[in-house]
Amino acid sequence: MKNPPAVSLPLKILSTGHALPPNRVDSSELDRRLGRRPGYVEKRSGIACRYHASADASQSELAAAALNDALRRADLDPASVDLLLYASAIAVQALPFSAAHVLRASRLPAGTAAFDINASCVSFIQALQVAGGLLNGGAYRRIAIVSADLASRGIDWADEESALIFGDGAACAIVERGDGSSGIIAGLLETYPEGIEYCEIRAGGTRRNPRAGIADSDFLFHMDGRRIFRQASALIEDFFRRLLARSALQLADLATVIPHQASHLSLEHMRRRLGVPNSALIDIYRERGNQVAASIPSALHAAFSSGRLIAGRPALLIGTAAGLTLSGLTFLP
């Protein structure tokens, strides 16, 4: 790459932050809890540890902790944020919207604009695109994007395929328009609803409720891992190629690749099938597990805080999600 590609939406990441519940769950603990031989859970899941919130912990307070962490790291005035976007897969409750709960728990002043964006595990990518459009349209000056999911609340411990991979967490990015030297290059979003039932929690909306009919299992996470991995694997390579073409980039141009931390198999697919080198790949899965929508911004925070986002060098956010949805975004830090 001779010259940095042009950005379509100027945007500057001012700060990032994250938050974890205090309860660290090592895979060795799950071996004992599930009556498995030592090393079984880590070998099957690819995870050494993850964090699970207590039964009485608040999702909105965890989200607010990540937001407050981002404000503190850059010494930003909470009143300077004029929009809060809450980008997560699971709502705090059905009504009102989750961003209102996060706003109340945060240091942002009452009256701050706020709303939710939900594209399951890739919610943060879509929120970043929305933020870019709103900043460049002049509607807002500074936007906080927060993702938080308590995946442990929906674990079905009878289903090892999904039960072993999830962790809880929250992360935040605070962005403004900047001077145009950084920003979004291109984005791509596609949904293939023939896979809609492969990954779902059926309760929480109008489809399953006390009047329409509901069972306790409807509140738990259900995944057909083999089918969803097969569907996603068949689509992701061409999706990746078209996103790079839309961005006028080649794989070698990417200094940083930040994928959804879906599973150790998905990350290995990034390495082997897509050819992403370890030097570019941000992989926090072994110490966090799959944090649902919080995975991508948590990995972004790891890259931002460790200096692995390089000014003038393209970076990529990419992931698959329930729906089945594929999302990607290239940007200059």
PDB file of N, CA and C in Angstrom, residues 26 28 57 75 120 215 254 261 275 278 326:
ATOM      1  N   ASP A  26     -12.357 -20.171  36.013  1.00  0.00           N
ATOM      2  CA  ASP A  26     -11.344 -20.937  35.295  1.00  0.00           C
ATOM      3  C   ASP A  26     -11.960 -22.206  34.728  1.00  0.00           C
ATOM      4  N   SER A  28     -10.704 -25.061  34.811  1.00  0.00           N
ATOM      5  CA  SER A  28     -10.519 -26.134  35.780  1.00  0.00           C
ATOM      6  C   SER A  28     -11.681 -26.197  36.773  1.00  0.00           C
ATOM      7  N   ALA A  57     -26.176  -9.197  39.769  1.00  0.00           N
ATOM      8  CA  ALA A  57     -25.402  -8.119  39.134  1.00  0.00           C
ATOM      9  C   ALA A  57     -26.234  -7.434  38.056  1.00  0.00           C
ATOM     10  N   ASP A  75      -9.511  11.345  30.315  1.00  0.00           N
ATOM     11  CA  ASP A  75      -9.844  12.535  31.103  1.00  0.00           C
ATOM     12  C   ASP A  75     -10.876  13.390  30.375  1.00  0.00           C
ATOM     13  N   SER A 120     -27.214  -8.252  17.147  1.00  0.00           N
ATOM     14  CA  SER A 120     -26.647  -9.396  17.849  1.00  0.00           C
ATOM     15  C   SER A 120     -25.154  -9.175  18.113  1.00  0.00           C
ATOM     16  N   ALA A 215     -41.948 -21.509  27.780  1.00  0.00           N
ATOM     17  CA  ALA A 215     -41.344 -22.516  28.648  1.00  0.00           C
ATOM     18  C   ALA A 215     -40.060 -21.943  29.221  1.00  0.00           C
ATOM     19  N   LEU A 254      -3.721  -4.644   5.813  1.00  0.00           N
ATOM     20  CA  LEU A 254      -4.353  -4.549   7.124  1.00  0.00           C
ATOM     21  C   LEU A 254      -3.315  -4.731   8.228  1.00  0.00           C
ATOM     22  N   GLN A 261     -14.971 -12.594  18.844  1.00  0.00           N
ATOM     23  CA  GLN A 261     -14.300 -13.712  19.519  1.00  0.00           C
ATOM     24  C   GLN A 261     -15.317 -14.836  19.732  1.00  0.00           C
ATOM     25  N   GLY A 275      -6.275 -16.389   5.999  1.00  0.00           N
ATOM     26  CA  GLY A 275      -4.860 -16.037   5.900  1.00  0.00           C
ATOM     27  C   GLY A 275      -4.426 -14.857   6.742  1.00  0.00           C
ATOM     28  N   ASN A 278      -0.896 -13.889  12.587  1.00  0.00           N
ATOM     29  CA  ASN A 278      -0.986 -13.653  14.027  1.00  0.00           C
ATOM     30  C   ASN A 278      -0.542 -12.248  14.413  1.00  0.00           C
ATOM     31  N   LEU A 326     -23.556 -11.251   8.768  1.00  0.00           N
ATOM     32  CA  LEU A 326     -22.129 -11.004   8.606  1.00  0.00           C
ATOM     33  C   LEU A 326     -21.929  -9.501   8.528  1.00  0.00           C
TER      34      LEU A 326
END
